[in-house]
Amino acid sequence: YGLDAEISRKTGEISYGFAKYLRDALPNASFIGFTGTPIETTDVNTPAVFGNYIDVYDIARAVEDGATVPIYYESRLARIELPDDEKPKIDAEMDEVTEEFGETEAEKTRRAWATVEKLVGTEKRLRLIAEDLVAHFEARLAALDGKAMVVCMSRRICVALYDAIVALRPHWHSDDDAAGVVKVVMTGSASDPVDWQRHIGGKGRRDLLAKRAKDANDPLKLVLVRDMWLTGFDAPSMHTMYVDKPMKGHGLMQAIARVNRVFKDKPAGLVVDYIGIAQSLKTALSTYSGRDGAETGIDERAAVAALQERLEVVRTMFHGFDYARGLNGTPQERLAVLAGAVEWILARQSEAAREVEDDEAKKLELRRFQDAVLALSTAFALASASDEAKVMREEIAFFQTIRIVLVKAAEGNGSGKAAKDFAIQQLLDRSVVSTEIVDVLKAAGLQSPDISILSDEFLAEVQQTEKKNLALEALRKLLAGEIKSRLRTNVVESRRFSERLEQAIARYHGNALSTVEVLQALIDLAKDLRAAHARGEEEGLTPEELAFYDALAENESAVQVLGNASLKVIAHELLKSLRNTVTVDWNHRERARAEMRRAVKRILRKYGYPPDLQDAAVQTVLRQAEVLSAKWAA
């Protein structure tokens, strides 16, 4: 590499770096260099070889563009303490290292490194780090799910720290490389100590662990490394790096970049310093990004300030509503306050949406609280380990719970218990106030209904409840879930009810209906949904036959031409024919789709279905067949 010359100590021949030969071969070429981490801190060599910088895309710009997330720094120094009788020995050894000018710099560095490694890797110190790391990482996971990497000074320390961690959390360990929460990633040989061998494997083991680390859903959460995976390894869900190894310059920059990848709602990466790399980090950042140098190690103070600011924004939304018992009361009191708080926010958002005309502005008003709490949660994730954040945890969790209720209600999907209950975020002991799952229907004073029935008793309760906004969201959620469940059987009927639901909610948001009126509209819709269950029996059709009947009868002129009785016969024959024709994945294979299409057309022509309506009917029948065919194929 490079332009340097080297003389062989065996032959005396001079050889040069590839760059020199390349330039000799192409004397008139322009040479452009791309580097993420210039090795010389003052860039003396890089501009000399390639000329001045054409363009610099630094860390600050990448964060601004959303290409990466910012990296925060937290100092948690694990001090190296020595007994008094050991200090003279260490001082003498260090003096020997620095005074032996006959040694090469590399040899002196190796000896100094070995000395420091002994100090860093003491059993007492590693035990303290393990205790702090486990507590810190569990707090991080409570605020933001993801993964972490621990960078150790040596393979010996990797193994010793692993043992200290699993002593605290035995269930994190597994002898199986495909299981377990924590792993060591390192190379080695048969000559290494016996207790290292379980952590040493070939490329197959490393590839398996890399795959697990990159999978956000895999239980592997924590990896310990010395040098491996510090460059070129991307696990976007990795949000924390614990550093217990002296690093500097481009090596440090490449390492911390493991936690700056964009992933879902990950707000930032965090570098936790156990050994004292703050000055090295400041120097590296100032070298590789002029703008970032001034922001080195954005510490907890900045994160806490942002957290306090965003918390105040959410607090103002509850001006006039006392939610103190939601933080300090009994579980039953918290439930009652939660229900009232949801009702309060729904009412405020509905009022705000009614005051604006633009549809986008309405949507913004209807999610203002949710967006504010999301921003608050992001700020909390960054500052969650700080003392200031600890006193805010219960209040933040209260707001997060309300947001979960509103978001779950807005999703309008699911069936069974998921469709009956608003699943509330579990209030874990470090960041929340309870571990109860809250049934918001019950909190609103309603009995949880059988979603497939939507009884008159339940609908009467909805009509009479004082918490109209909460009842509206509960009923809308239930109806949306019921309609979605119909989609698995009857495409046309599901679409028809879905449109009615959307139109009612749109009229409500457009001030055409009051809360009471839209509740009545949804109650009427619920009764029609319930009546639809009995429609097939009244017509003498099975649910599947009724689905094809609806597909044929969607066009009213076809009903007028053929009549009810003929459409029932066609529906029965369509069901029988298509069930016999269907094959696995037919809807993904054009030849199979064509065969199904021909089968439908033959039956429609046989019974005189109006030719001008056939194409639309065929498409609807095939969509219906797609929904039912998975069950048929099984």
XYZ file of C-alpha atoms in Angstrom:
634
model
C 0.000 0.000 0.000
C 0.965 3.668 -0.189
C 3.943 5.293 -1.790
C 6.625 4.149 0.635
C 9.634 2.098 -0.287
C 10.749 -0.982 1.631
C 14.045 -2.805 1.524
C 13.906 -6.541 2.048
C 16.118 -7.687 4.891
C 16.648 -10.978 3.102
C 17.345 -9.892 -0.448
C 18.072 -6.196 -0.161
C 15.546 -5.489 -2.900
C 13.512 -2.338 -2.797
C 9.770 -2.586 -3.167
C 7.131 0.107 -3.159
C 3.549 0.449 -2.219
C 0.915 -0.254 -4.855
C 0.010 3.431 -5.056
C 3.480 4.248 -6.380
C 3.227 1.672 -9.165
C -0.281 2.841 -10.026
C 0.869 6.424 -10.422
C 3.824 5.356 -12.508
C 1.509 3.409 -14.817
C -1.067 6.230 -15.097
C 0.940 9.464 -14.919
C -1.873 11.673 -16.254
C -4.693 10.262 -14.147
C -6.580 12.128 -11.455
C -6.634 10.358 -8.121
C -9.575 10.843 -5.776
C -9.548 9.472 -2.252
C -12.547 8.496 -0.136
C -11.960 8.071 3.584
C -14.171 8.050 6.600
C -11.328 8.292 9.108
C -8.102 10.050 7.985
C -5.349 8.445 10.032
C -3.174 11.535 10.504
C -4.763 13.798 13.050
C -3.702 16.957 11.215
C -4.326 15.480 7.731
C -0.741 16.156 6.759
C -0.418 13.122 4.518
C -3.905 12.841 3.076
C -4.002 16.254 1.332
C -0.403 15.794 0.268
C -1.301 12.610 -1.580
C -4.750 13.451 -2.928
C -4.842 17.240 -2.847
C -7.217 19.425 -0.864
C -10.608 18.146 0.205
C -13.256 18.358 -2.498
C -16.075 17.823 -0.033
C -16.477 16.820 3.595
C -19.571 15.006 4.808
C -19.049 14.945 8.540
C -20.907 13.406 11.428
C -22.983 16.495 12.121
C -24.288 16.580 8.549
C -25.061 12.861 8.623
C -27.136 13.359 11.771
C -28.921 16.384 10.294
C -29.760 14.379 7.168
C -31.027 11.429 9.188
C -28.344 9.123 7.766
C -27.107 8.376 11.290
C -28.264 9.096 14.824
C -26.238 11.243 17.235
C -23.861 9.611 19.705
C -24.074 10.546 23.377
C -21.332 10.027 25.943
C -21.638 8.948 29.571
C -18.717 8.661 31.968
C -18.915 5.835 34.496
C -15.222 5.477 35.327
C -14.218 2.316 37.155
C -11.123 3.569 38.926
C -7.974 1.469 39.123
C -6.979 1.165 42.762
C -3.710 -0.349 43.974
C -2.562 -1.458 47.402
C 0.225 0.776 48.707
C 2.775 -2.044 48.630
C 2.054 -2.649 44.929
C 2.598 0.928 43.769
C 6.432 0.884 43.910
C 6.512 -2.321 41.835
C 4.254 -0.838 39.189
C 6.157 2.451 39.116
C 9.434 0.582 38.703
C 8.073 -1.521 35.870
C 6.673 1.528 34.085
C 9.970 3.373 34.515
C 11.773 0.384 33.056
C 9.514 0.459 30.036
C 10.075 4.150 29.335
C 13.818 4.092 30.014
C 14.732 1.126 27.810
C 15.538 3.137 24.706
C 17.073 0.026 23.160
C 13.570 -1.393 22.681
C 11.492 -0.464 19.664
C 8.435 1.703 20.261
C 6.236 -1.270 19.443
C 7.949 -3.411 22.053
C 7.701 -0.705 24.718
C 4.047 -0.184 23.898
C 3.366 -3.894 24.219
C 4.993 -4.015 27.644
C 3.167 -0.926 28.854
C -0.097 -2.354 27.541
C 0.503 -5.619 29.387
C 1.047 -3.704 32.620
C -2.133 -1.661 32.237
C -4.070 -4.781 31.246
C -3.154 -6.394 34.560
C -4.455 -3.376 36.440
C -7.629 -3.052 34.393
C -8.415 -6.755 34.620
C -8.357 -7.216 38.377
C -11.136 -9.391 39.742
C -12.448 -6.672 42.066
C -12.653 -4.061 39.304
C -14.349 -6.389 36.821
C -16.887 -7.400 39.459
C -17.754 -3.732 40.020
C -18.048 -3.126 36.270
C -20.280 -6.177 35.844
C -22.643 -4.977 38.578
C -22.830 -1.471 37.128
C -23.110 -2.654 33.525
C -25.951 -5.082 34.217
C -27.954 -2.469 36.139
C -27.269 0.229 33.552
C -28.117 -1.973 30.560
C -31.329 -3.254 32.120
C -32.376 0.352 32.733
C -31.569 1.141 29.093
C -33.641 -1.808 27.892
C -36.572 -0.719 30.045
C -36.551 2.618 28.222
C -35.478 1.457 24.747
C -35.232 -2.108 23.479
C -32.023 -2.877 21.618
C -28.537 -4.355 21.901
C -25.153 -3.439 23.337
C -21.467 -4.148 22.778
C -18.767 -4.272 25.457
C -15.221 -3.491 24.280
C -12.600 -5.076 26.542
C -8.855 -4.615 26.667
C -7.942 -8.275 26.180
C -9.405 -11.688 25.549
C -8.662 -12.601 29.163
C -10.754 -9.671 30.356
C -13.553 -10.598 27.927
C -13.791 -14.052 29.490
C -13.458 -12.794 33.072
C -16.081 -10.073 32.583
C -18.419 -12.598 30.939
C -18.094 -14.840 34.004
C -18.811 -11.891 36.307
C -21.912 -10.941 34.305
C -23.418 -14.432 34.178
C -22.727 -14.827 37.902
C -25.176 -11.951 38.363
C -27.610 -13.096 35.645
C -27.228 -16.896 35.258
C -30.193 -17.097 32.874
C -28.287 -14.933 30.375
C -25.841 -17.800 29.797
C -26.248 -20.705 27.403
C -23.763 -23.294 26.172
C -25.663 -23.250 22.867
C -24.389 -20.569 20.455
C -27.933 -20.272 19.094
C -29.301 -19.310 22.519
C -28.402 -17.040 25.414
C -28.488 -13.296 26.073
C -24.727 -12.606 26.305
C -21.811 -13.924 24.220
C -18.072 -13.362 23.781
C -16.867 -12.952 20.196
C -13.155 -13.668 19.818
C -10.661 -15.832 17.999
C -8.229 -18.260 19.594
C -6.491 -21.585 19.340
C -6.245 -24.930 21.082
C -3.310 -23.626 23.120
C -5.489 -21.046 24.867
C -6.679 -21.769 28.448
C -9.396 -24.361 28.841
C -11.974 -21.889 30.199
C -11.558 -19.779 27.045
C -12.405 -22.607 24.674
C -16.197 -22.274 25.006
C -15.886 -18.733 23.623
C -13.615 -19.698 20.736
C -15.002 -21.015 17.490
C -14.490 -20.900 13.780
C -16.087 -18.737 11.149
C -19.355 -20.658 11.439
C -19.763 -19.659 15.086
C -18.918 -16.033 14.387
C -21.341 -15.928 11.460
C -24.116 -17.369 13.625
C -23.486 -14.824 16.381
C -23.332 -12.000 13.837
C -26.682 -13.082 12.420
C -28.168 -13.174 15.903
C -26.737 -9.779 16.824
C -28.175 -8.198 13.670
C -31.632 -9.664 14.294
C -33.487 -7.153 16.456
C -35.877 -9.897 17.625
C -33.170 -12.380 18.670
C -32.668 -12.740 22.444
C -28.914 -12.085 22.098
C -28.613 -8.609 23.622
C -25.007 -8.200 24.771
C -21.710 -9.073 23.035
C -18.213 -8.784 24.502
C -15.330 -8.169 22.084
C -11.699 -7.117 22.065
C -11.098 -6.179 18.432
C -13.700 -8.061 16.426
C -16.785 -6.275 15.090
C -15.321 -2.830 15.811
C -15.160 -2.069 12.077
C -17.531 -2.981 9.282
C -20.122 -4.655 11.517
C -23.655 -3.264 11.325
C -26.385 -4.133 13.812
C -28.804 -1.182 13.560
C -30.649 -2.058 16.777
C -27.396 -1.751 18.769
C -27.742 1.428 20.818
C -25.127 1.181 23.590
C -21.347 0.625 23.627
C -19.549 0.019 26.921
C -15.859 0.872 26.514
C -13.244 -0.555 28.883
C -10.304 -0.374 26.514
C -8.005 2.586 25.796
C -8.753 3.745 22.246
C -8.083 6.850 20.211
C -8.102 8.338 16.722
C -9.633 6.530 13.805
C -9.940 3.275 15.745
C -12.135 4.964 18.330
C -14.243 6.668 15.669
C -14.780 3.401 13.804
C -15.735 1.637 17.035
C -18.334 4.125 18.254
C -19.932 4.138 14.793
C -21.325 0.675 15.691
C -24.090 2.455 17.648
C -24.956 5.342 15.314
C -27.041 3.402 12.796
C -30.633 4.485 12.176
C -33.207 1.975 13.452
C -36.952 2.463 14.003
C -37.458 4.957 16.860
C -33.870 4.719 18.171
C -33.066 8.324 19.137
C -29.282 8.065 19.570
C -26.354 5.830 20.344
C -24.717 5.898 23.771
C -21.019 5.385 24.570
C -20.475 4.452 28.225
C -16.886 5.049 29.341
C -15.425 2.838 32.072
C -11.746 3.573 31.421
C -11.427 7.269 30.550
C -11.611 7.921 26.803
C -13.247 11.364 27.072
C -10.206 13.325 25.931
C -9.447 10.832 23.164
C -13.055 11.087 22.009
C -12.902 14.890 22.033
C -9.678 14.848 20.032
C -10.992 12.302 17.532
C -14.244 14.181 17.002
C -12.454 17.489 16.544
C -10.200 15.818 13.981
C -12.866 14.088 11.951
C -15.594 16.677 12.243
C -14.824 20.287 12.910
C -18.400 21.043 13.901
C -18.701 18.019 16.158
C -15.607 18.780 18.169
C -17.412 21.441 20.145
C -20.187 18.962 20.929
C -17.989 16.121 22.127
C -19.671 13.839 24.572
C -23.038 15.519 24.712
C -23.498 14.417 28.275
C -26.461 13.884 30.500
C -26.934 17.597 31.141
C -28.026 18.228 27.555
C -30.239 15.145 27.563
C -31.814 16.069 30.905
C -32.478 19.632 29.731
C -34.273 18.293 26.651
C -36.212 15.855 28.832
C -37.395 18.597 31.188
C -38.451 20.787 28.283
C -40.495 18.038 26.632
C -42.023 16.981 29.934
C -43.278 20.529 30.458
C -44.933 20.473 27.017
C -46.966 17.400 27.966
C -47.782 18.734 31.421
C -49.380 21.851 29.920
C -51.814 19.627 28.030
C -53.286 18.595 31.386
C -53.740 22.131 32.697
C -56.979 21.991 34.642
C -56.838 18.218 35.198
C -55.389 16.841 38.440
C -53.610 13.568 37.699
C -51.619 13.339 40.959
C -53.522 10.230 42.107
C -52.475 8.600 38.849
C -48.919 8.740 40.153
C -49.272 8.268 43.898
C -52.603 6.549 44.419
C -53.627 2.930 44.730
C -53.877 0.791 41.576
C -57.639 1.295 41.532
C -57.216 5.059 41.857
C -54.660 5.054 39.051
C -57.110 3.215 36.800
C -59.791 5.781 37.465
C -57.394 8.665 36.846
C -56.124 6.998 33.673
C -59.645 6.741 32.302
C -60.303 10.362 33.172
C -57.010 11.438 31.623
C -57.771 9.642 28.363
C -61.212 11.237 28.308
C -59.615 14.651 28.958
C -57.134 14.337 26.088
C -59.734 12.969 23.672
C -62.036 15.892 24.439
C -59.252 18.487 24.062
C -58.067 16.951 20.781
C -61.575 16.734 19.362
C -62.218 20.382 20.246
C -58.945 21.454 18.632
C -59.667 19.421 15.482
C -63.092 21.008 15.139
C -61.550 24.484 15.110
C -59.470 23.874 11.962
C -60.697 23.295 8.409
C -57.745 21.619 6.697
C -57.715 17.803 6.856
C -53.982 17.641 7.556
C -54.351 20.177 10.352
C -57.160 18.058 11.833
C -54.919 14.998 11.782
C -52.163 16.983 13.469
C -54.491 18.107 16.244
C -55.796 14.574 16.743
C -52.283 13.267 17.335
C -50.695 16.268 19.083
C -50.601 14.551 22.476
C -49.328 11.284 21.017
C -46.515 13.086 19.177
C -45.575 15.094 22.270
C -45.324 11.949 24.401
C -43.290 10.216 21.699
C -40.815 13.123 21.800
C -40.823 12.903 25.596
C -40.117 9.157 25.440
C -37.219 9.766 23.081
C -35.729 12.315 25.478
C -36.249 9.943 28.395
C -34.466 7.121 26.576
C -31.396 9.356 26.288
C -31.400 10.458 29.927
C -32.934 7.401 31.586
C -29.848 6.583 33.671
C -29.557 10.094 35.161
C -30.632 10.997 38.686
C -32.906 13.732 37.319
C -34.743 11.273 35.084
C -35.359 8.893 37.972
C -37.705 11.336 39.713
C -39.669 11.830 36.478
C -40.118 8.170 35.603
C -43.538 7.612 37.105
C -44.971 10.757 35.550
C -43.498 9.939 32.148
C -44.832 6.390 32.371
C -48.275 7.769 33.147
C -48.204 9.849 29.970
C -46.802 6.905 27.985
C -49.683 4.751 29.196
C -52.231 7.275 27.975
C -50.471 7.422 24.616
C -50.521 3.623 24.321
C -54.264 3.654 24.956
C -54.818 6.223 22.218
C -52.480 4.539 19.738
C -53.983 1.111 20.330
C -57.424 2.575 19.883
C -56.390 4.215 16.624
C -54.973 0.978 15.212
C -58.381 -0.646 15.216
C -57.131 -4.137 14.537
C -56.888 -7.470 16.245
C -59.419 -9.973 17.450
C -60.340 -11.826 20.608
C -58.952 -10.295 23.776
C -56.655 -7.979 21.812
C -59.701 -6.441 20.192
C -61.597 -6.108 23.458
C -58.817 -4.646 25.583
C -56.654 -1.621 25.142
C -53.288 -3.158 25.957
C -51.524 -0.775 28.302
C -47.759 -0.669 28.586
C -46.701 -2.597 31.641
C -45.537 -0.168 34.285
C -42.179 -1.671 35.212
C -40.562 -0.875 38.519
C -37.745 1.288 37.168
C -39.683 3.493 34.850
C -43.359 2.999 35.577
C -45.850 2.733 38.400
C -47.630 -0.633 38.121
C -47.560 -3.962 36.337
C -51.268 -4.161 35.658
C -52.845 -4.504 32.247
C -55.615 -1.917 32.108
C -58.960 -2.705 30.488
C -60.058 0.746 29.382
C -63.593 -0.447 28.730
C -63.815 -1.261 32.419
C -62.104 2.031 33.282
C -64.790 3.820 31.283
C -67.424 2.076 33.372
C -68.323 -0.488 30.694
C -68.496 -4.251 30.906
C -66.168 -6.000 28.454
C -68.455 -7.285 25.727
C -68.400 -10.407 23.639
C -66.999 -8.801 20.523
C -68.783 -11.196 18.220
C -72.170 -10.275 19.718
C -72.051 -6.609 20.810
C -75.060 -7.160 23.019
C -77.902 -4.716 23.573
C -76.865 -4.472 27.222
C -73.366 -3.343 26.292
C -74.598 -0.881 23.662
C -76.978 0.562 26.244
C -74.046 1.039 28.624
C -72.147 2.865 25.886
C -75.116 5.138 25.337
C -75.455 5.981 29.025
C -71.809 6.338 30.106
C -70.584 9.755 31.191
C -67.192 9.257 29.540
C -68.484 9.780 26.005
C -65.108 10.319 24.312
C -63.577 7.241 25.894
C -66.671 5.193 25.056
C -66.493 6.444 21.472
C -62.901 5.254 21.113
C -63.718 1.944 22.782
C -66.675 1.270 20.493
C -64.780 2.376 17.393
C -61.958 0.016 18.342
C -64.336 -2.892 18.858
C -66.135 -2.280 15.593
C -62.901 -1.965 13.629
C -61.706 -5.268 15.077
C -65.000 -6.993 14.286
C -64.999 -5.632 10.738
C -61.450 -6.816 10.201
C -62.389 -10.283 11.395
C -65.209 -10.294 8.798
C -62.606 -9.562 6.123
C -61.294 -13.098 6.579
C -64.672 -14.422 5.411
C -66.605 -11.799 3.470
C -64.722 -9.114 1.509
C -67.780 -7.185 0.295
C -69.549 -7.064 3.637
C -66.363 -6.048 5.432
C -65.723 -3.210 2.976
C -69.302 -1.995 3.304
C -69.149 -1.795 7.097
C -65.649 -0.316 7.045
C -66.829 2.525 4.812
C -69.736 3.239 7.166
C -67.390 3.404 10.137
C -64.929 5.699 8.359
C -67.705 7.995 7.160
C -69.168 8.323 10.660
C -65.789 9.187 12.204
C -65.012 11.614 9.354
C -68.353 13.403 9.860
C -67.623 13.642 13.585
C -64.203 15.181 12.970
C -65.772 17.491 10.399
C -68.265 18.849 12.971
C -71.206 17.261 11.138
C -71.935 15.031 14.140
C -71.653 15.646 17.876
C -70.095 13.085 20.223
C -73.549 11.832 21.197
C -74.659 11.611 17.551
C -71.578 9.738 16.383
C -71.957 7.342 19.305
C -75.511 6.633 18.155
C -74.278 6.098 14.583
C -71.734 3.557 15.810
C -74.337 1.847 17.977
C -76.578 1.496 14.905
C -73.619 0.109 12.971
C -72.945 -2.384 15.757
C -76.548 -3.588 15.625
C -76.323 -4.018 11.856
C -73.094 -5.976 12.278
C -74.808 -8.253 14.759
C -77.780 -8.703 12.432
C -75.428 -9.592 9.580
C -74.458 -12.759 11.450
C -77.970 -14.106 11.015
C -78.387 -13.029 7.375
C -76.899 -16.201 5.916
C -79.175 -18.430 7.937
C -82.203 -16.418 6.830
C -81.141 -16.784 3.191
C -80.343 -20.487 3.575
C -76.653 -19.932 2.831
C -73.478 -20.936 4.629
C -71.095 -18.057 5.524
C -68.867 -18.919 2.534
C -71.817 -19.133 0.136
C -73.066 -15.810 1.488
C -69.661 -14.255 0.768
C -69.880 -15.262 -2.915
C -73.530 -14.208 -3.033
C -72.497 -10.722 -1.836
C -69.746 -10.621 -4.458
C -72.322 -11.351 -7.191
C -75.027 -9.085 -5.767
C -72.755 -6.082 -5.275
C -74.120 -4.771 -8.566
C -77.834 -4.159 -8.013
C -78.689 -4.540 -11.702
C -77.481 -8.164 -11.559
C -79.976 -8.810 -8.750
C -82.751 -7.245 -10.830
C -81.872 -9.314 -13.924
C -81.300 -12.705 -12.281
C -83.194 -12.506 -9.008
C -82.255 -13.708 -5.549
C -82.809 -17.414 -6.141
C -80.506 -17.595 -9.185
C -77.708 -15.718 -7.413
C -77.892 -18.211 -4.533
C -77.528 -21.112 -6.981
C -74.551 -19.425 -8.673
C -72.924 -18.740 -5.273
C -73.311 -22.401 -4.279
C -71.762 -23.628 -7.550
C -68.929 -21.069 -7.393
C -67.987 -22.261 -3.932
C -68.045 -25.911 -4.958
C -66.069 -25.357 -8.182
C -63.422 -23.044 -6.743
C -62.787 -25.254 -3.736
C -62.019 -28.115 -6.118
C -59.859 -25.910 -8.376
C -57.762 -24.073 -5.794
C -54.095 -25.002 -5.309
C -51.444 -23.760 -2.893
C -50.271 -20.220 -3.787
C -52.612 -20.088 -6.791
C -52.975 -16.330 -6.381
C -49.207 -15.888 -6.875
C -49.005 -17.960 -10.074
C -50.465 -16.448 -13.215
C -51.379 -19.773 -14.848
C -53.329 -20.869 -11.768
C -55.061 -17.482 -11.552
C -56.058 -17.780 -15.211
C -57.562 -21.208 -14.556
C -59.572 -19.848 -11.626
C -60.711 -16.904 -13.756
C -61.931 -19.250 -16.511
C -63.807 -21.381 -13.982
C -65.646 -18.314 -12.663
C -66.514 -17.053 -16.164
C -67.879 -20.468 -17.221
C -70.287 -20.526 -14.294
C -71.402 -16.913 -14.821
C -72.081 -17.542 -18.523
C -73.901 -20.790 -17.703
C -76.483 -18.939 -15.595
C -76.735 -15.874 -17.818
C -74.981 -13.349 -15.577
C -75.109 -9.991 -17.479
C -72.032 -9.891 -19.813
C -71.366 -6.185 -19.201
C -71.090 -6.856 -15.471
C -69.018 -10.031 -15.667
C -65.508 -8.523 -15.502
C -66.222 -6.656 -12.281
C -67.952 -9.697 -10.794
C -65.019 -11.978 -11.715
C -62.542 -9.652 -9.968
C -64.667 -9.485 -6.820
C -65.203 -13.256 -6.772
C -61.442 -13.849 -7.128
C -60.688 -11.430 -4.272
C -63.183 -13.354 -2.181
C -61.563 -16.644 -3.199
C -58.138 -15.320 -2.127
C -59.472 -14.675 1.360
C -61.020 -18.130 1.723
C -58.494 -20.237 -0.194
C -55.911 -20.476 2.601
C -58.461 -22.372 4.666
C -59.412 -24.533 1.691
C -55.801 -25.446 0.875
C -55.201 -26.412 4.491
